Each structure stands twice: as C-alpha cells, then as structure tokens.
PDB file of C-alpha atoms in Angstrom:
ATOM      1  CA  UNK F   1      12.793 -50.442 -43.426  1.00 40.00           C
ATOM      2  CA  UNK F   2      13.557 -47.212 -41.694  1.00 43.00           C
ATOM      3  CA  UNK F   3      15.042 -48.833 -38.714  1.00 50.00           C
ATOM      4  CA  UNK F   4      18.754 -48.682 -38.319  1.00 67.00           C
ATOM      5  CA  UNK F   5      19.747 -52.181 -39.698  1.00 72.00           C
ATOM      6  CA  UNK F   6      22.611 -52.798 -36.947  1.00 78.00           C
ATOM      7  CA  UNK F   7      20.079 -51.986 -34.136  1.00 86.00           C
ATOM      8  CA  UNK F   8      19.539 -55.162 -31.728  1.00 88.00           C
ATOM      9  CA  UNK F   9      22.438 -57.079 -33.560  1.00 91.00           C
ATOM     10  CA  UNK F  10      25.014 -56.740 -30.576  1.00 91.00           C
ATOM     11  CA  UNK F  11      22.010 -57.342 -28.004  1.00 92.00           C
ATOM     12  CA  UNK F  12      21.292 -60.641 -29.526  1.00 92.00           C
ATOM     13  CA  UNK F  13      24.854 -61.617 -29.607  1.00 92.00           C
ATOM     14  CA  UNK F  14      25.575 -60.966 -26.159  1.00 91.00           C
ATOM     15  CA  UNK F  15      21.914 -63.052 -25.042  1.00 92.00           C
ATOM     16  CA  UNK F  16      22.955 -65.816 -27.402  1.00 90.00           C
ATOM     17  CA  UNK F  17      26.067 -65.668 -25.854  1.00 89.00           C
ATOM     18  CA  UNK F  18      25.616 -65.085 -22.428  1.00 90.00           C
ATOM     19  CA  UNK F  19      22.156 -67.278 -22.263  1.00 88.00           C
ATOM     20  CA  UNK F  20      20.694 -64.414 -19.965  1.00 88.00           C
ATOM     21  CA  UNK F  21      19.464 -60.798 -20.537  1.00 91.00           C
ATOM     22  CA  UNK F  22      21.014 -60.094 -17.344  1.00 89.00           C
ATOM     23  CA  UNK F  23      24.738 -60.693 -18.215  1.00 89.00           C
ATOM     24  CA  UNK F  24      23.833 -59.627 -22.336  1.00 90.00           C
ATOM     25  CA  UNK F  25      23.040 -55.964 -20.137  1.00 91.00           C
ATOM     26  CA  UNK F  26      26.174 -56.180 -17.733  1.00 91.00           C
ATOM     27  CA  UNK F  27      28.588 -56.829 -20.889  1.00 88.00           C
ATOM     28  CA  UNK F  28      27.393 -54.460 -23.205  1.00 90.00           C
ATOM     29  CA  UNK F  29      27.039 -51.690 -19.844  1.00 91.00           C
ATOM     30  CA  UNK F  30      23.092 -51.119 -20.654  1.00 92.00           C
ATOM     31  CA  UNK F  31      19.686 -51.925 -19.254  1.00 92.00           C
ATOM     32  CA  UNK F  32      18.431 -55.198 -19.387  1.00 90.00           C
ATOM     33  CA  UNK F  33      14.837 -53.640 -20.446  1.00 92.00           C
ATOM     34  CA  UNK F  34      17.274 -52.004 -22.998  1.00 93.00           C
ATOM     35  CA  UNK F  35      18.560 -54.925 -24.409  1.00 91.00           C
ATOM     36  CA  UNK F  36      15.160 -56.765 -24.204  1.00 91.00           C
ATOM     37  CA  UNK F  37      13.626 -54.285 -25.981  1.00 92.00           C
ATOM     38  CA  UNK F  38      16.316 -54.222 -28.997  1.00 92.00           C
ATOM     39  CA  UNK F  39      15.884 -57.714 -29.968  1.00 91.00           C
ATOM     40  CA  UNK F  40      12.055 -57.662 -29.478  1.00 92.00           C
ATOM     41  CA  UNK F  41      12.453 -54.940 -32.342  1.00 91.00           C
ATOM     42  CA  UNK F  42      14.895 -57.146 -34.257  1.00 91.00           C
ATOM     43  CA  UNK F  43      12.231 -60.226 -34.246  1.00 91.00           C
ATOM     44  CA  UNK F  44       9.758 -57.764 -35.424  1.00 90.00           C
ATOM     45  CA  UNK F  45      11.588 -56.467 -38.189  1.00 90.00           C
ATOM     46  CA  UNK F  46      12.808 -60.304 -39.209  1.00 90.00           C
ATOM     47  CA  UNK F  47       9.085 -61.165 -38.904  1.00 91.00           C
ATOM     48  CA  UNK F  48      10.400 -64.430 -37.062  1.00 92.00           C
ATOM     49  CA  UNK F  49      11.232 -65.323 -33.145  1.00 92.00           C
ATOM     50  CA  UNK F  50      15.138 -65.571 -32.500  1.00 92.00           C
ATOM     51  CA  UNK F  51      14.698 -66.941 -28.831  1.00 91.00           C
ATOM     52  CA  UNK F  52      13.150 -69.075 -26.669  1.00 90.00           C
ATOM     53  CA  UNK F  53      12.777 -67.089 -23.025  1.00 86.00           C
ATOM     54  CA  UNK F  54      12.036 -68.712 -19.837  1.00 80.00           C
ATOM     55  CA  UNK F  55      12.550 -67.611 -16.535  1.00 71.00           C
ATOM     56  CA  UNK F  56      15.795 -69.001 -15.655  1.00 75.00           C
ATOM     57  CA  UNK F  57      17.366 -69.241 -19.229  1.00 82.00           C
ATOM     58  CA  UNK F  58      17.540 -67.996 -22.970  1.00 88.00           C
ATOM     59  CA  UNK F  59      17.871 -70.494 -25.718  1.00 91.00           C
ATOM     60  CA  UNK F  60      17.868 -70.248 -29.491  1.00 92.00           C
ATOM     61  CA  UNK F  61      15.567 -71.031 -32.104  1.00 92.00           C
ATOM     62  CA  UNK F  62      16.471 -72.728 -35.359  1.00 92.00           C
ATOM     63  CA  UNK F  63      16.511 -69.109 -37.176  1.00 92.00           C
ATOM     64  CA  UNK F  64      18.484 -67.891 -34.379  1.00 91.00           C
ATOM     65  CA  UNK F  65      21.248 -70.327 -34.620  1.00 91.00           C
ATOM     66  CA  UNK F  66      21.526 -69.408 -38.455  1.00 92.00           C
ATOM     67  CA  UNK F  67      21.234 -65.607 -37.826  1.00 92.00           C
ATOM     68  CA  UNK F  68      23.651 -65.612 -34.788  1.00 91.00           C
ATOM     69  CA  UNK F  69      26.408 -67.451 -37.305  1.00 90.00           C
ATOM     70  CA  UNK F  70      25.776 -64.754 -39.890  1.00 90.00           C
ATOM     71  CA  UNK F  71      25.886 -61.999 -36.902  1.00 89.00           C
ATOM     72  CA  UNK F  72      28.993 -63.121 -35.213  1.00 86.00           C
ATOM     73  CA  UNK F  73      30.586 -62.620 -38.809  1.00 84.00           C
ATOM     74  CA  UNK F  74      29.661 -59.405 -39.025  1.00 86.00           C
ATOM     75  CA  UNK F  75      30.798 -58.187 -35.713  1.00 81.00           C
ATOM     76  CA  UNK F  76      34.480 -59.508 -36.585  1.00 77.00           C
ATOM     77  CA  UNK F  77      34.161 -58.103 -40.450  1.00 77.00           C
ATOM     78  CA  UNK F  78      33.650 -54.208 -38.155  1.00 78.00           C
ATOM     79  CA  UNK F  79      36.251 -54.574 -35.535  1.00 73.00           C
ATOM     80  CA  UNK F  80      38.692 -55.788 -38.442  1.00 68.00           C
ATOM     81  CA  UNK F  81      37.336 -52.456 -40.541  1.00 71.00           C
ATOM     82  CA  UNK F  82      38.315 -50.322 -37.294  1.00 71.00           C
ATOM     83  CA  UNK F  83      41.249 -51.889 -36.433  1.00 68.00           C
ATOM     84  CA  UNK F  84      42.486 -51.555 -39.978  1.00 63.00           C
ATOM     85  CA  UNK F  85      41.621 -47.931 -40.534  1.00 65.00           C
ATOM     86  CA  UNK F  86      42.883 -46.587 -36.638  1.00 60.00           C
ATOM     87  CA  UNK F  87      46.178 -48.844 -37.484  1.00 57.00           C
ATOM     88  CA  UNK F  88      46.673 -46.614 -40.499  1.00 55.00           C
ATOM     89  CA  UNK F  89      47.295 -43.400 -38.112  1.00 55.00           C
ATOM     90  CA  UNK F  90      48.810 -45.368 -34.705  1.00 68.00           C
ATOM     91  CA  UNK F  91      52.428 -45.491 -34.198  1.00 79.00           C
ATOM     92  CA  UNK F  92      54.410 -48.710 -33.656  1.00 82.00           C
ATOM     93  CA  UNK F  93      54.643 -49.611 -29.727  1.00 84.00           C
ATOM     94  CA  UNK F  94      55.757 -52.137 -27.345  1.00 88.00           C
ATOM     95  CA  UNK F  95      58.181 -55.259 -28.172  1.00 92.00           C
ATOM     96  CA  UNK F  96      58.413 -56.702 -31.615  1.00 93.00           C
ATOM     97  CA  UNK F  97      60.733 -60.066 -31.583  1.00 94.00           C
ATOM     98  CA  UNK F  98      62.465 -60.907 -35.326  1.00 95.00           C
ATOM     99  CA  UNK F  99      64.771 -63.035 -36.346  1.00 95.00           C
ATOM    100  CA  UNK F 100      67.599 -63.038 -39.615  1.00 95.00           C
ATOM    101  CA  UNK F 101      70.995 -64.691 -41.090  1.00 92.00           C
ATOM    102  CA  UNK F 102      73.728 -63.764 -39.032  1.00 91.00           C
ATOM    103  CA  UNK F 103      75.925 -62.146 -42.030  1.00 89.00           C
ATOM    104  CA  UNK F 104      72.873 -60.595 -44.142  1.00 93.00           C
ATOM    105  CA  UNK F 105      71.080 -59.583 -40.685  1.00 95.00           C
ATOM    106  CA  UNK F 106      74.829 -57.127 -39.646  1.00 94.00           C
ATOM    107  CA  UNK F 107      75.377 -56.147 -43.393  1.00 92.00           C
ATOM    108  CA  UNK F 108      71.721 -55.136 -44.085  1.00 95.00           C
ATOM    109  CA  UNK F 109      68.798 -55.599 -41.703  1.00 96.00           C
ATOM    110  CA  UNK F 110      70.161 -54.298 -38.599  1.00 97.00           C
ATOM    111  CA  UNK F 111      71.344 -50.659 -39.504  1.00 96.00           C
ATOM    112  CA  UNK F 112      67.803 -50.542 -41.094  1.00 97.00           C
ATOM    113  CA  UNK F 113      66.147 -51.643 -37.881  1.00 97.00           C
ATOM    114  CA  UNK F 114      68.195 -49.415 -35.966  1.00 96.00           C
ATOM    115  CA  UNK F 115      66.959 -46.188 -38.074  1.00 96.00           C
ATOM    116  CA  UNK F 116      63.391 -47.675 -37.868  1.00 96.00           C
ATOM    117  CA  UNK F 117      63.577 -47.487 -34.388  1.00 93.00           C
ATOM    118  CA  UNK F 118      64.609 -43.724 -34.058  1.00 92.00           C
ATOM    119  CA  UNK F 119      61.349 -43.180 -36.020  1.00 93.00           C
ATOM    120  CA  UNK F 120      59.314 -44.676 -33.113  1.00 92.00           C
ATOM    121  CA  UNK F 121      60.684 -44.140 -29.628  1.00 88.00           C
ATOM    122  CA  UNK F 122      58.047 -46.392 -27.949  1.00 90.00           C
ATOM    123  CA  UNK F 123      59.273 -49.299 -30.298  1.00 92.00           C
ATOM    124  CA  UNK F 124      61.046 -51.788 -28.561  1.00 92.00           C
ATOM    125  CA  UNK F 125      63.081 -54.667 -30.870  1.00 93.00           C
ATOM    126  CA  UNK F 126      64.517 -58.000 -30.161  1.00 94.00           C
ATOM    127  CA  UNK F 127      66.899 -59.286 -32.965  1.00 95.00           C
ATOM    128  CA  UNK F 128      67.879 -63.271 -33.029  1.00 94.00           C
ATOM    129  CA  UNK F 129      70.738 -63.350 -35.522  1.00 94.00           C
ATOM    130  CA  UNK F 130      70.897 -66.947 -36.355  1.00 91.00           C
ATOM    131  CA  UNK F 131      71.501 -69.447 -39.442  1.00 87.00           C
ATOM    132  CA  UNK F 132      68.859 -71.512 -38.356  1.00 86.00           C
ATOM    133  CA  UNK F 133      65.403 -71.683 -39.303  1.00 85.00           C
ATOM    134  CA  UNK F 134      63.712 -70.559 -35.923  1.00 86.00           C
ATOM    135  CA  UNK F 135      59.904 -71.859 -35.420  1.00 84.00           C
ATOM    136  CA  UNK F 136      58.545 -68.354 -35.227  1.00 86.00           C
ATOM    137  CA  UNK F 137      55.338 -69.336 -33.693  1.00 80.00           C
ATOM    138  CA  UNK F 138      56.978 -71.585 -31.091  1.00 81.00           C
ATOM    139  CA  UNK F 139      59.717 -69.176 -30.154  1.00 85.00           C
ATOM    140  CA  UNK F 140      57.086 -66.358 -30.069  1.00 86.00           C
ATOM    141  CA  UNK F 141      58.624 -64.573 -32.845  1.00 90.00           C
ATOM    142  CA  UNK F 142      56.673 -61.453 -34.901  1.00 92.00           C
ATOM    143  CA  UNK F 143      59.112 -61.402 -38.170  1.00 94.00           C
ATOM    144  CA  UNK F 144      61.772 -63.689 -39.794  1.00 94.00           C
ATOM    145  CA  UNK F 145      63.940 -62.498 -42.740  1.00 95.00           C
ATOM    146  CA  UNK F 146      64.860 -65.683 -45.127  1.00 93.00           C
ATOM    147  CA  UNK F 147      66.695 -65.730 -48.214  1.00 90.00           C
ATOM    148  CA  UNK F 148      66.028 -68.168 -50.922  1.00 85.00           C
ATOM    149  CA  UNK F 149      63.329 -70.482 -51.561  1.00 79.00           C
ATOM    150  CA  UNK F 150      60.239 -70.391 -49.034  1.00 78.00           C
ATOM    151  CA  UNK F 151      59.319 -74.010 -47.787  1.00 70.00           C
ATOM    152  CA  UNK F 152      57.072 -73.112 -44.418  1.00 60.00           C
ATOM    153  CA  UNK F 153      53.331 -72.364 -45.941  1.00 65.00           C
ATOM    154  CA  UNK F 154      52.050 -72.016 -42.527  1.00 73.00           C
ATOM    155  CA  UNK F 155      54.030 -68.543 -42.700  1.00 81.00           C
ATOM    156  CA  UNK F 156      52.701 -64.853 -44.709  1.00 86.00           C
ATOM    157  CA  UNK F 157      55.596 -63.769 -47.193  1.00 89.00           C
ATOM    158  CA  UNK F 158      56.432 -60.615 -48.564  1.00 92.00           C
ATOM    159  CA  UNK F 159      58.857 -60.198 -51.140  1.00 93.00           C
ATOM    160  CA  UNK F 160      61.430 -57.538 -49.613  1.00 95.00           C
ATOM    161  CA  UNK F 161      64.099 -57.595 -52.369  1.00 93.00           C
ATOM    162  CA  UNK F 162      65.985 -59.869 -55.496  1.00 91.00           C
ATOM    163  CA  UNK F 163      68.276 -62.381 -54.978  1.00 90.00           C
ATOM    164  CA  UNK F 164      70.436 -64.070 -57.353  1.00 90.00           C
ATOM    165  CA  UNK F 165      73.093 -66.798 -56.756  1.00 92.00           C
ATOM    166  CA  UNK F 166      76.486 -66.197 -59.120  1.00 95.00           C
ATOM    167  CA  UNK F 167      79.434 -68.934 -59.830  1.00 96.00           C
ATOM    168  CA  UNK F 168      82.683 -67.535 -60.128  1.00 97.00           C
ATOM    169  CA  UNK F 169      86.005 -67.382 -59.879  1.00 97.00           C
ATOM    170  CA  UNK F 170      88.969 -64.920 -59.896  1.00 98.00           C
ATOM    171  CA  UNK F 171      90.909 -64.521 -63.301  1.00 98.00           C
ATOM    172  CA  UNK F 172      93.826 -65.670 -61.785  1.00 97.00           C
ATOM    173  CA  UNK F 173      92.240 -69.086 -60.969  1.00 98.00           C
ATOM    174  CA  UNK F 174      90.869 -69.380 -64.449  1.00 97.00           C
ATOM    175  CA  UNK F 175      94.138 -68.477 -65.856  1.00 96.00           C
ATOM    176  CA  UNK F 176      95.604 -71.568 -63.796  1.00 96.00           C
ATOM    177  CA  UNK F 177      92.969 -74.285 -63.996  1.00 96.00           C
ATOM    178  CA  UNK F 178      90.927 -73.320 -66.848  1.00 95.00           C
ATOM    179  CA  UNK F 179      87.473 -72.425 -66.907  1.00 94.00           C
ATOM    180  CA  UNK F 180      84.546 -74.831 -66.864  1.00 94.00           C
ATOM    181  CA  UNK F 181      81.975 -75.062 -69.764  1.00 93.00           C
ATOM    182  CA  UNK F 182      79.509 -77.665 -69.050  1.00 92.00           C
ATOM    183  CA  UNK F 183      78.422 -78.891 -65.643  1.00 92.00           C
ATOM    184  CA  UNK F 184      80.082 -82.153 -65.927  1.00 91.00           C
ATOM    185  CA  UNK F 185      83.402 -80.454 -65.467  1.00 94.00           C
ATOM    186  CA  UNK F 186      82.886 -79.072 -62.148  1.00 93.00           C
ATOM    187  CA  UNK F 187      83.998 -81.748 -60.904  1.00 92.00           C
ATOM    188  CA  UNK F 188      87.628 -81.337 -62.186  1.00 94.00           C
ATOM    189  CA  UNK F 189      87.759 -77.874 -60.076  1.00 96.00           C
ATOM    190  CA  UNK F 190      88.515 -76.688 -56.433  1.00 97.00           C
ATOM    191  CA  UNK F 191      84.611 -75.738 -55.060  1.00 97.00           C
ATOM    192  CA  UNK F 192      85.137 -73.141 -51.980  1.00 97.00           C
ATOM    193  CA  UNK F 193      82.026 -75.146 -49.629  1.00 96.00           C
ATOM    194  CA  UNK F 194      80.050 -72.401 -47.568  1.00 92.00           C
ATOM    195  CA  UNK F 195      77.214 -73.768 -45.273  1.00 86.00           C
ATOM    196  CA  UNK F 196      76.620 -76.270 -48.184  1.00 89.00           C
ATOM    197  CA  UNK F 197      78.591 -78.381 -50.292  1.00 92.00           C
ATOM    198  CA  UNK F 198      75.176 -78.809 -52.398  1.00 92.00           C
ATOM    199  CA  UNK F 199      75.141 -75.659 -55.234  1.00 93.00           C
ATOM    200  CA  UNK F 200      71.658 -75.027 -56.786  1.00 90.00           C
ATOM    201  CA  UNK F 201      71.866 -74.986 -60.483  1.00 92.00           C
ATOM    202  CA  UNK F 202      69.764 -75.199 -63.513  1.00 90.00           C
ATOM    203  CA  UNK F 203      69.610 -77.369 -66.816  1.00 89.00           C
ATOM    204  CA  UNK F 204      66.765 -77.631 -69.415  1.00 86.00           C
ATOM    205  CA  UNK F 205      64.323 -75.288 -67.099  1.00 81.00           C
ATOM    206  CA  UNK F 206      64.768 -77.376 -64.263  1.00 87.00           C
ATOM    207  CA  UNK F 207      66.868 -76.375 -60.906  1.00 85.00           C
ATOM    208  CA  UNK F 208      68.542 -79.012 -59.065  1.00 87.00           C
ATOM    209  CA  UNK F 209      71.191 -79.422 -56.195  1.00 89.00           C
ATOM    210  CA  UNK F 210      74.628 -80.889 -57.110  1.00 91.00           C
ATOM    211  CA  UNK F 211      77.252 -81.497 -54.550  1.00 94.00           C
ATOM    212  CA  UNK F 212      80.536 -79.914 -54.958  1.00 94.00           C
ATOM    213  CA  UNK F 213      83.924 -81.189 -53.762  1.00 94.00           C
ATOM    214  CA  UNK F 214      86.990 -79.049 -52.787  1.00 94.00           C
ATOM    215  CA  UNK F 215      89.536 -78.854 -49.911  1.00 95.00           C
ATOM    216  CA  UNK F 216      88.651 -75.365 -48.099  1.00 96.00           C
ATOM    217  CA  UNK F 217      85.385 -75.112 -46.088  1.00 95.00           C
ATOM    218  CA  UNK F 218      84.154 -72.209 -44.075  1.00 94.00           C
ATOM    219  CA  UNK F 219      80.240 -71.463 -42.959  1.00 89.00           C
ATOM    220  CA  UNK F 220      81.062 -67.875 -43.406  1.00 90.00           C
ATOM    221  CA  UNK F 221      79.840 -66.480 -47.127  1.00 92.00           C
ATOM    222  CA  UNK F 222      82.647 -63.463 -46.333  1.00 93.00           C
ATOM    223  CA  UNK F 223      85.567 -66.086 -46.142  1.00 96.00           C
ATOM    224  CA  UNK F 224      84.400 -67.675 -48.902  1.00 97.00           C
ATOM    225  CA  UNK F 225      84.444 -64.382 -50.946  1.00 97.00           C
ATOM    226  CA  UNK F 226      87.745 -63.735 -50.142  1.00 97.00           C
ATOM    227  CA  UNK F 227      89.690 -67.126 -50.536  1.00 97.00           C
ATOM    228  CA  UNK F 228      87.556 -67.072 -54.147  1.00 98.00           C
ATOM    229  CA  UNK F 229      89.578 -63.474 -54.797  1.00 98.00           C
ATOM    230  CA  UNK F 230      92.522 -64.965 -53.584  1.00 97.00           C
ATOM    231  CA  UNK F 231      92.573 -67.287 -56.369  1.00 97.00           C
ATOM    232  CA  UNK F 232      92.008 -70.623 -54.362  1.00 97.00           C
ATOM    233  CA  UNK F 233      88.325 -72.061 -56.265  1.00 97.00           C
ATOM    234  CA  UNK F 234      85.588 -71.811 -57.749  1.00 97.00           C
ATOM    235  CA  UNK F 235      82.689 -70.065 -55.738  1.00 97.00           C
ATOM    236  CA  UNK F 236      78.790 -69.952 -55.283  1.00 96.00           C
ATOM    237  CA  UNK F 237      77.761 -66.515 -53.697  1.00 95.00           C
ATOM    238  CA  UNK F 238      74.399 -64.467 -53.589  1.00 92.00           C
ATOM    239  CA  UNK F 239      74.640 -60.977 -55.586  1.00 90.00           C
ATOM    240  CA  UNK F 240      75.459 -58.601 -52.756  1.00 89.00           C
ATOM    241  CA  UNK F 241      78.898 -60.904 -52.021  1.00 93.00           C
ATOM    242  CA  UNK F 242      79.967 -61.012 -55.627  1.00 94.00           C
ATOM    243  CA  UNK F 243      78.189 -57.879 -57.978  1.00 91.00           C
ATOM    244  CA  UNK F 244      81.007 -55.144 -57.110  1.00 92.00           C
ATOM    245  CA  UNK F 245      83.786 -57.645 -57.401  1.00 96.00           C
ATOM    246  CA  UNK F 246      82.347 -58.823 -61.097  1.00 95.00           C
ATOM    247  CA  UNK F 247      82.235 -55.189 -62.234  1.00 94.00           C
ATOM    248  CA  UNK F 248      85.543 -54.322 -61.270  1.00 96.00           C
ATOM    249  CA  UNK F 249      86.891 -57.751 -63.298  1.00 97.00           C
ATOM    250  CA  UNK F 250      87.941 -58.778 -59.428  1.00 98.00           C
ATOM    251  CA  UNK F 251      86.131 -62.301 -60.177  1.00 98.00           C
ATOM    252  CA  UNK F 252      84.564 -63.374 -63.513  1.00 97.00           C
ATOM    253  CA  UNK F 253      80.801 -65.074 -63.785  1.00 96.00           C
ATOM    254  CA  UNK F 254      80.814 -68.914 -64.692  1.00 96.00           C
ATOM    255  CA  UNK F 255      78.418 -71.137 -66.279  1.00 95.00           C
ATOM    256  CA  UNK F 256      75.901 -68.267 -66.605  1.00 92.00           C
ATOM    257  CA  UNK F 257      73.217 -70.445 -68.519  1.00 91.00           C
ATOM    258  CA  UNK F 258      73.047 -72.897 -65.609  1.00 92.00           C
ATOM    259  CA  UNK F 259      72.903 -70.340 -62.777  1.00 88.00           C
ATOM    260  CA  UNK F 260      69.527 -71.154 -60.853  1.00 83.00           C
ATOM    261  CA  UNK F 261      66.528 -68.547 -61.527  1.00 75.00           C
ATOM    262  CA  UNK F 262      65.845 -65.573 -58.965  1.00 71.00           C
ATOM    263  CA  UNK F 263      65.016 -66.183 -55.490  1.00 82.00           C
ATOM    264  CA  UNK F 264      64.630 -63.649 -53.043  1.00 91.00           C
ATOM    265  CA  UNK F 265      64.719 -62.391 -49.790  1.00 94.00           C
ATOM    266  CA  UNK F 266      61.719 -62.205 -47.448  1.00 94.00           C
ATOM    267  CA  UNK F 267      59.856 -61.075 -44.724  1.00 94.00           C
ATOM    268  CA  UNK F 268      57.998 -63.508 -42.969  1.00 92.00           C
ATOM    269  CA  UNK F 269      55.376 -63.744 -40.279  1.00 89.00           C
ATOM    270  CA  UNK F 270      52.612 -65.509 -38.847  1.00 83.00           C
ATOM    271  CA  UNK F 271      49.083 -65.869 -40.500  1.00 76.00           C
ATOM    272  CA  UNK F 272      46.832 -63.688 -38.670  1.00 66.00           C
ATOM    273  CA  UNK F 273      43.812 -61.870 -39.954  1.00 52.00           C
ATOM    274  CA  UNK F 274      45.147 -58.407 -38.914  1.00 59.00           C
ATOM    275  CA  UNK F 275      48.621 -57.356 -39.224  1.00 71.00           C
ATOM    276  CA  UNK F 276      50.029 -55.194 -36.433  1.00 82.00           C
ATOM    277  CA  UNK F 277      51.149 -51.828 -37.235  1.00 85.00           C
ATOM    278  CA  UNK F 278      54.959 -52.135 -35.928  1.00 90.00           C
ATOM    279  CA  UNK F 279      55.284 -55.805 -38.232  1.00 91.00           C
ATOM    280  CA  UNK F 280      53.584 -53.951 -41.390  1.00 90.00           C
ATOM    281  CA  UNK F 281      55.293 -50.726 -40.849  1.00 92.00           C
ATOM    282  CA  UNK F 282      58.912 -52.358 -40.712  1.00 95.00           C
ATOM    283  CA  UNK F 283      57.919 -54.457 -43.786  1.00 95.00           C
ATOM    284  CA  UNK F 284      57.384 -51.658 -45.549  1.00 95.00           C
ATOM    285  CA  UNK F 285      60.410 -49.588 -44.209  1.00 96.00           C
ATOM    286  CA  UNK F 286      63.135 -52.650 -45.226  1.00 97.00           C
ATOM    287  CA  UNK F 287      61.634 -53.104 -48.549  1.00 96.00           C
ATOM    288  CA  UNK F 288      62.171 -49.284 -49.111  1.00 96.00           C
ATOM    289  CA  UNK F 289      65.402 -49.635 -47.242  1.00 95.00           C
ATOM    290  CA  UNK F 290      66.931 -52.483 -49.426  1.00 95.00           C
ATOM    291  CA  UNK F 291      65.462 -50.758 -52.891  1.00 93.00           C
ATOM    292  CA  UNK F 292      68.223 -47.814 -51.700  1.00 92.00           C
ATOM    293  CA  UNK F 293      71.307 -50.297 -51.423  1.00 89.00           C
ATOM    294  CA  UNK F 294      73.347 -50.120 -54.442  1.00 83.00           C
ATOM    295  CA  UNK F 295      73.471 -53.795 -54.545  1.00 80.00           C
ATOM    296  CA  UNK F 296      70.275 -53.804 -55.762  1.00 79.00           C
ATOM    297  CA  UNK F 297      69.704 -51.038 -58.211  1.00 71.00           C
ATOM    298  CA  UNK F 298      69.937 -52.585 -61.605  1.00 55.00           C
TER     299      UNK F 298
END
C-alpha cells in the first residue's frame, strides 16, 4: 500500500464528530470536496464502508464506529508525542501555584524556587506555606511538597530527597535522667511534643505510632530542637534538624533499632497524561538542588 497511512484519518474523525461534511471541512480549514475525496480513498484502502451518507446527515456504519475509536486514540497519541517533544525546548512560563509545609518550605524549598525563577523570567510563582495538607485539585494547585509517607493515591509522586526520623536527647538530659533502652521506658521520660504526640517507631519489622507524654509542647520543629539542646527532654525530629547536632555531640541518638524506616520528601501533582514544562522542570530543579544540600549528602 503506497498511500500515506495517515491520509483521511483526520477528515474521517472530523466528519464522524460533526456528522456533516461541511462542518468537518470548516473545522479543518479545507473544502468539502477535499474531505469527501479523502474519505472515499480511505474506504477504498480499507475495503469497507465507514459512513452512511444522506443529504442532511452522515452516520457511522458498525465498522465506522469501531474505526473511530481507534482513530481518536491515534490522534491523542500523536498530539501527546508532539507536545512531549515540543516541551523539551519550551521555557516555563505563566503562573505556577504550589504548597509546602512552613518550616521546610522556608528553609529548603523557597530559596530553590527563587533561584529557579531567576532562570525563567516569564514564570510567576504563588507559594502557599501551610502545615495543612491542601487539596491540590480543589485549591487549583499545580504542585505540593510533602514530607513523610504518602496517603493520597490520586496524586502522582516524585521522590525529591530521603527523610529519616531520629529520636534523640542532649548529653545533659541523658546524664541526669538516664538513657532509655527499650520502648517501654519512653513513658518514664519527658518527651518534647511537636505538632503531634504520636511518634513513629518500629518493632520486629512493624511500624506503629506510640503516644508519648511530656510537660512541653510547641508546633515548631525548631522550637522542639532548641528545647532538646537545652536538656528539657527527648525529641523525635527529621534528619535535617538534628544531623549537625548529632555529629557535634550536642545530641545523642537513642533507640536506633526502633527508628522508623526511611520516608522521603515528595513532589506531588495531579494525575494528567502530560506534565507541563514548568512543573516538570521545577521538580527536576528541586531534586538536584536538595541533593546539593549538606543535610542530604552521605
């Protein structure tokens, strides 16, 4: 078959969707005779009738209905391929709305996003720093940075960086109150409570939440860290808060065998067939930028 296998496909789909040769020709910007000629040639190549023609309306044959479904998928795939290649060279532009937790966003994400904007002057950014998990679809957000374990399966996730939780205390606290050697001993210690009094722990390969008690509470990771450094109690915090203090000896890691397995820092975005250049390039930029941070270097 020497003819171009794509010839007649667009004309056929247009006629099938418009139910008229004239309307299909207007949609494609060609003459009605051209549309009719292409479909006749298509039917000859397929050796089957696709359309029933009348003076007022065009309807599909059974073969035409089957063929239409396949042709529409072919068109979608073709457009998807063209967009994917075009986006490789297109610059991010327009508005990008995103969200992240307050403390992590201020320290890690916002500085990187600001650097990213400097590379793409046509881009506008709206960042909502909130410790509430905003609904991306309902709030009209393009991207969310989430910490820990994921729960919303409606979203597509890309891992940006590792995240490990540490249970620790200052040497002065351990010297004064002793070091816990089992999970049951946590109830004897003053636990510094942050945004939740449930600590994530592991025992015998099973992760679970344990409720802790203490005389100090604040919904700020930095405040919890400061209290732990002053010897007020035990804390459980992510690696980026405590690693430098563990290295210097200002904090001691406790119950290492019961620390929960590594979680992660995630970029989440709504499910869609093709990710926009601004979101895709920002996600890649954040992943590379976080890898350069000393907190994430092994």
